């Protein structure tokens, strides 16, 4: 379920601040170091986003995160072909899109540029690319079709799925070279295959079978940390004891996998880093309390990649602290990374539809709506002191807590971040998350007096998102917020 | 024999009548949602455990207030029945949380029931066979026990639980025996009958059920083993109790040799030990369940479950397998590719038929069953 990826909605070509750049570099390095480690013959693990990263970090193991990878692949518009590739392997299209992408990838499927087998050239997608402009900057119209002509330089080949295992079996020669060259090479599409897997089902139970499938595909060890679902805000001591014992078992298994003894000092360091990262992350999130906010809440979705892939690393803590300093400065000077004036403030509930970020952003921008609250803020702010508190922290994932805790988190940030409304993503990929949202919506309206609107979508499979429905729902929310605003202003 | 079969059929088709009957007898009845709740505790408390696995005769209406469309209909229709008054005679309901639909559903049910009835929460451990996993199960089951004691107003003693375990073990044994006999006498125990007999267990006190089933088993055992000229298959999935689907099997001379179905054999494969602390015995019973789509496999790198089902097909003498795939059931869906792999490796033909409890058009399923029967 969770995570985040580096695909800025707006600022792709603009220069970013040193803090944002540092955050981007941290994630880039996690992938790059894993690739290098694999080349050197070292082990690389795949981990669920809320597995206690401190454990693997204590062994200096290289770990990458399939959820972050799947979000990245989806944001790079390859979610659909990878999901279809998983479906061809027998995984139903009802299964979480991240899981499908990851399972297809684990099986050796890769997004590739379509080749014409006769010519060896790429087959260009006529619908891709940007309109051609003349010297004066005017769009050139095709006299035959009456539609704008495409700039050939911006047109791209169709995307297809190829199979690494098939390519490996080809004899050395032109076909092998061509097909290898056609494979896409952005970082998420060249993530090393796993030597072990680390599974924690605090975010969902789908994770359990997803990782078992990967373990079977690669015949590799799986370490399972089972976090039972909670029905109360307080976590019972029995749960803590059960999970703590699993941590101890996980350490033994990691000793076997790595061939190294558990390094307590390194573990303490990782915990200290994770705490620093969490605190800095929460500090960054808290800047959304300012009105107007010094950033777009969508930025947080991007920065989530660091919390997921590197929260036990000192570089992530440094980068978030740097970003916090920059935001502090922006508050002083009144600046913001939001590319439009903030008229309304909302909570965006759920994981974004990564393949459709521009579509998500468009009607928000048109209506001056800034996302100033996302549940990721408290959900990844793991601050703890000592092992028992650490265990307790890992029990508090969005999909492992009771409705009262879920509502309290959300209403807390809605109040602190002064939202005017809530936009709820009914995410077809995430049953545990979306499963009690209807009741939550009722509570938000009752407790906070703010309107809520829901839309159907998917975190990774673009086939489950309808831009027209989304726009209508946003429009409805904006109208309701406007009415509320007038009533409030009238009351003054 | 026909009388007993008809009784089972009547009970399986009319759970509401059964509920009213127990209520009239002055008994308290506890709803039990899927999967693996320790029903033995309910029985030990002197109450009636009552299976709540959705319905083939309801439409989702009130449950829409809580659920988006992409949730398994078993869970949605269970909530529907709690909301529409069908289950008002219950004195409480146990909500396990072992899949991603049941997690939030436990919350929806608790909210929806409010003061109407106690909702007893249950979180099973996935690392269940370790010493700490067993301890956690005992802890969870103790919570369930305490909640049941509040409802019944009396203490559930170890002796009560042990007695209940013995009755449940006998019931599981009788059902396993019935499954075997149903295959040997598949001319009498056709899919519709087989389903009804096993389904009735969810709506009857287990001692009453077992006595009746043992009687049926005896009568079946006395019959000569039938020479079946139709096809024999193994069924797999969560539940396939829809009369139209069952009739489609019969119409195509398909008999069921064995099953890997949550509503059927998965529910009674494993007994609880009778010679240890009874709460620990219940924990061990759960811990010993394996090769199950809902449960973590500690030997993850192996294809244990797929191979277990393939072996079941071979051992039972079936010629193929029909997987009734419950729509939106992630655990079943996730395990399908490796089930398929194991079946193919063992040269066992199979089909996968998508089903749910809101199905109205059975044309495609019937055609698939017919074509499969012809291919065997």
Short mmCIF file of N, CA, C and O in Angstrom, two decimals, chain A residues 153-214:
data_model
loop_
_atom_site.label_atom_id
_atom_site.label_comp_id
_atom_site.label_asym_id
_atom_site.label_seq_id
_atom_site.Cartn_x
_atom_site.Cartn_y
_atom_site.Cartn_z
N UNK A 153 10.43 15.23 -32.03
CA UNK A 153 11.48 15.06 -31.02
C UNK A 153 10.90 14.62 -29.67
O UNK A 153 11.60 14.03 -28.84
N UNK A 154 9.65 14.94 -29.47
CA UNK A 154 9.05 14.61 -28.16
C UNK A 154 8.24 13.31 -28.21
O UNK A 154 7.69 12.89 -27.20
N UNK A 155 8.13 12.72 -29.39
CA UNK A 155 7.31 11.50 -29.49
C UNK A 155 8.09 10.28 -28.99
O UNK A 155 9.30 10.20 -29.13
N UNK A 156 7.34 9.36 -28.40
CA UNK A 156 7.98 8.22 -27.76
C UNK A 156 7.45 6.90 -28.33
O UNK A 156 6.32 6.85 -28.82
N UNK A 157 8.27 5.84 -28.21
CA UNK A 157 7.78 4.53 -28.68
C UNK A 157 6.67 3.98 -27.78
O UNK A 157 6.55 4.40 -26.63
N UNK A 158 5.87 3.07 -28.32
CA UNK A 158 4.92 2.33 -27.49
C UNK A 158 5.70 1.57 -26.42
O UNK A 158 6.86 1.23 -26.61
N UNK A 159 5.00 1.31 -25.31
CA UNK A 159 5.63 0.48 -24.27
C UNK A 159 5.06 -0.93 -24.34
O UNK A 159 3.84 -1.10 -24.46
N UNK A 160 5.93 -1.89 -24.28
CA UNK A 160 5.51 -3.29 -24.22
C UNK A 160 6.21 -3.94 -23.02
O UNK A 160 7.05 -3.31 -22.38
N UNK A 161 5.85 -5.18 -22.76
CA UNK A 161 6.54 -5.90 -21.68
C UNK A 161 7.45 -6.95 -22.28
O UNK A 161 7.05 -7.69 -23.18
N UNK A 162 8.68 -6.96 -21.82
CA UNK A 162 9.59 -8.02 -22.26
C UNK A 162 9.95 -8.86 -21.02
O UNK A 162 9.58 -8.51 -19.91
N UNK A 163 10.68 -9.94 -21.26
CA UNK A 163 10.98 -10.85 -20.17
C UNK A 163 12.49 -11.08 -20.08
O UNK A 163 13.10 -11.58 -21.02
N UNK A 164 13.05 -10.73 -18.92
CA UNK A 164 14.51 -10.87 -18.74
C UNK A 164 14.98 -12.31 -18.92
O UNK A 164 16.05 -12.55 -19.46
N UNK A 165 14.15 -13.25 -18.46
CA UNK A 165 14.53 -14.66 -18.56
C UNK A 165 14.60 -15.11 -20.01
O UNK A 165 15.48 -15.87 -20.40
N UNK A 166 13.64 -14.62 -20.80
CA UNK A 166 13.65 -14.95 -22.24
C UNK A 166 14.87 -14.34 -22.92
O UNK A 166 15.55 -14.99 -23.71
N UNK A 167 15.14 -13.10 -22.58
CA UNK A 167 16.29 -12.42 -23.20
C UNK A 167 17.59 -13.14 -22.85
O UNK A 167 18.45 -13.35 -23.69
N UNK A 168 17.69 -13.57 -21.58
CA UNK A 168 18.92 -14.25 -21.13
C UNK A 168 19.17 -15.53 -21.92
O UNK A 168 20.32 -15.92 -22.13
N UNK A 169 18.09 -16.15 -22.36
CA UNK A 169 18.24 -17.43 -23.07
C UNK A 169 18.62 -17.26 -24.54
O UNK A 169 18.98 -18.22 -25.21
N UNK A 170 18.47 -16.03 -25.03
CA UNK A 170 18.78 -15.80 -26.46
C UNK A 170 20.28 -15.97 -26.71
O UNK A 170 21.09 -15.64 -25.84
N UNK A 171 20.62 -16.46 -27.89
CA UNK A 171 22.05 -16.52 -28.22
C UNK A 171 22.59 -15.10 -28.38
O UNK A 171 21.85 -14.17 -28.69
N UNK A 172 23.89 -14.94 -28.11
CA UNK A 172 24.50 -13.62 -28.28
C UNK A 172 24.27 -13.16 -29.71
O UNK A 172 24.39 -13.94 -30.65
N UNK A 173 23.92 -11.92 -29.89
CA UNK A 173 23.69 -11.45 -31.26
C UNK A 173 22.79 -10.23 -31.28
O UNK A 173 22.49 -9.66 -30.22
N UNK A 174 22.37 -9.88 -32.46
CA UNK A 174 21.66 -8.63 -32.67
C UNK A 174 20.34 -8.55 -31.89
O UNK A 174 20.06 -7.56 -31.24
N UNK A 175 19.56 -9.65 -31.93
CA UNK A 175 18.25 -9.61 -31.26
C UNK A 175 18.41 -9.39 -29.76
O UNK A 175 17.71 -8.57 -29.15
N UNK A 176 19.37 -10.13 -29.21
CA UNK A 176 19.59 -9.99 -27.77
C UNK A 176 19.99 -8.56 -27.42
O UNK A 176 19.50 -7.97 -26.45
N UNK A 177 20.88 -8.01 -28.24
CA UNK A 177 21.35 -6.63 -27.99
C UNK A 177 20.20 -5.64 -28.10
O UNK A 177 20.04 -4.75 -27.27
N UNK A 178 19.41 -5.81 -29.16
CA UNK A 178 18.29 -4.87 -29.37
C UNK A 178 17.29 -4.92 -28.23
O UNK A 178 16.85 -3.89 -27.73
N UNK A 179 16.92 -6.15 -27.87
CA UNK A 179 15.91 -6.27 -26.81
C UNK A 179 16.45 -5.77 -25.47
O UNK A 179 15.71 -5.18 -24.68
N UNK A 180 17.72 -5.99 -25.24
CA UNK A 180 18.31 -5.49 -23.99
C UNK A 180 18.32 -3.95 -24.01
O UNK A 180 17.97 -3.31 -23.01
N UNK A 181 18.68 -3.40 -25.14
CA UNK A 181 18.74 -1.93 -25.24
C UNK A 181 17.36 -1.30 -25.13
O UNK A 181 17.22 -0.15 -24.71
N UNK A 182 16.34 -2.07 -25.53
CA UNK A 182 14.97 -1.52 -25.51
C UNK A 182 14.37 -1.48 -24.10
O UNK A 182 13.36 -0.81 -23.88
N UNK A 183 14.98 -2.20 -23.16
CA UNK A 183 14.43 -2.22 -21.80
C UNK A 183 14.55 -0.83 -21.18
O UNK A 183 15.57 -0.16 -21.33
N UNK A 184 13.53 -0.43 -20.49
CA UNK A 184 13.58 0.90 -19.86
C UNK A 184 14.58 0.87 -18.70
O UNK A 184 14.75 -0.17 -18.06
N UNK A 185 15.17 2.01 -18.45
CA UNK A 185 16.29 1.97 -17.50
C UNK A 185 16.18 2.96 -16.36
O UNK A 185 17.16 3.24 -15.68
N UNK A 186 14.96 3.49 -16.12
CA UNK A 186 14.86 4.35 -14.94
C UNK A 186 15.02 3.49 -13.69
O UNK A 186 14.87 2.27 -13.74
N UNK A 187 15.32 4.14 -12.57
CA UNK A 187 15.85 3.37 -11.43
C UNK A 187 14.92 2.26 -10.95
O UNK A 187 15.36 1.18 -10.57
N UNK A 188 13.61 2.53 -10.98
CA UNK A 188 12.70 1.50 -10.48
C UNK A 188 12.63 0.29 -11.42
O UNK A 188 12.23 -0.79 -11.01
N UNK A 189 13.01 0.50 -12.69
CA UNK A 189 12.93 -0.61 -13.65
C UNK A 189 14.26 -1.37 -13.72
O UNK A 189 14.36 -2.36 -14.43
N UNK A 190 15.25 -0.91 -12.96
CA UNK A 190 16.52 -1.65 -12.92
C UNK A 190 16.90 -1.98 -11.47
O UNK A 190 18.07 -2.09 -11.11
N UNK A 191 15.88 -2.15 -10.66
CA UNK A 191 16.12 -2.49 -9.26
C UNK A 191 16.61 -3.95 -9.19
O UNK A 191 16.06 -4.81 -9.86
N UNK A 192 17.63 -4.22 -8.39
CA UNK A 192 18.15 -5.60 -8.34
C UNK A 192 17.11 -6.59 -7.81
O UNK A 192 16.30 -6.23 -6.96
N UNK A 193 17.17 -7.82 -8.32
CA UNK A 193 16.27 -8.86 -7.82
C UNK A 193 16.70 -9.24 -6.40
O UNK A 193 17.85 -9.05 -6.00
N UNK A 194 15.77 -9.80 -5.62
CA UNK A 194 16.05 -10.01 -4.19
C UNK A 194 16.82 -11.30 -3.88
O UNK A 194 16.67 -12.30 -4.57
N UNK A 195 17.59 -11.23 -2.78
CA UNK A 195 18.24 -12.42 -2.22
C UNK A 195 17.55 -12.86 -0.93
O UNK A 195 17.77 -13.95 -0.44
N UNK A 196 16.75 -11.97 -0.37
CA UNK A 196 15.92 -12.29 0.80
C UNK A 196 14.80 -11.26 0.83
O UNK A 196 14.90 -10.20 0.19
N UNK A 197 13.72 -11.61 1.53
CA UNK A 197 12.61 -10.66 1.63
C UNK A 197 12.21 -10.43 3.08
O UNK A 197 12.25 -11.35 3.90
N UNK A 198 11.86 -9.18 3.37
CA UNK A 198 11.48 -8.78 4.73
C UNK A 198 10.03 -8.31 4.69
O UNK A 198 9.72 -7.30 4.06
N UNK A 199 9.15 -9.05 5.34
CA UNK A 199 7.72 -8.76 5.24
C UNK A 199 7.16 -8.37 6.60
O UNK A 199 7.40 -9.05 7.58
N UNK A 200 6.44 -7.27 6.61
CA UNK A 200 5.72 -6.88 7.83
C UNK A 200 4.30 -6.54 7.40
O UNK A 200 4.10 -5.67 6.55
N UNK A 201 3.33 -7.22 7.98
CA UNK A 201 1.95 -7.05 7.52
C UNK A 201 1.19 -5.99 8.31
O UNK A 201 -0.04 -6.01 8.34
N UNK A 202 1.93 -5.05 8.94
CA UNK A 202 1.21 -3.99 9.66
C UNK A 202 0.40 -3.11 8.71
O UNK A 202 -0.59 -2.51 9.10
N UNK A 203 0.81 -3.04 7.44
CA UNK A 203 0.05 -2.21 6.51
C UNK A 203 -1.05 -2.98 5.80
O UNK A 203 -2.06 -2.43 5.44
N UNK A 204 -0.85 -4.27 5.59
CA UNK A 204 -1.93 -5.08 5.02
C UNK A 204 -1.55 -6.55 5.06
O UNK A 204 -0.37 -6.90 5.12
N UNK A 205 -2.56 -7.38 4.97
CA UNK A 205 -2.31 -8.81 4.96
C UNK A 205 -1.96 -9.30 3.57
O UNK A 205 -1.38 -10.37 3.41
N UNK A 206 -2.33 -8.52 2.57
CA UNK A 206 -1.97 -8.85 1.18
C UNK A 206 -0.46 -9.03 1.07
O UNK A 206 0.05 -9.86 0.33
N UNK A 207 0.24 -8.22 1.89
CA UNK A 207 1.70 -8.27 1.92
C UNK A 207 2.22 -9.68 2.19
O UNK A 207 3.22 -10.11 1.62
N UNK A 208 1.53 -10.42 3.06
CA UNK A 208 1.99 -11.75 3.47
C UNK A 208 2.11 -12.66 2.25
O UNK A 208 3.15 -13.28 2.01
N UNK A 209 1.04 -12.74 1.49
CA UNK A 209 1.04 -13.65 0.34
C UNK A 209 1.89 -13.09 -0.81
O UNK A 209 2.49 -13.83 -1.58
N UNK A 210 1.91 -11.78 -0.92
CA UNK A 210 2.74 -11.13 -1.95
C UNK A 210 4.19 -11.55 -1.76
O UNK A 210 4.87 -12.01 -2.68
N UNK A 211 4.68 -11.44 -0.50
CA UNK A 211 6.09 -11.76 -0.25
C UNK A 211 6.35 -13.27 -0.29
O UNK A 211 7.43 -13.70 -0.68
N UNK A 212 5.36 -14.05 0.10
CA UNK A 212 5.52 -15.50 -0.03
C UNK A 212 5.71 -15.86 -1.52
O UNK A 212 6.52 -16.72 -1.87
N UNK A 213 4.94 -15.21 -2.36
CA UNK A 213 5.08 -15.46 -3.81
C UNK A 213 6.49 -15.12 -4.30
O UNK A 213 7.07 -15.86 -5.08
N UNK A 214 7.02 -14.01 -3.82
CA UNK A 214 8.37 -13.61 -4.24
C UNK A 214 9.39 -14.64 -3.73
O UNK A 214 10.30 -15.05 -4.46
#
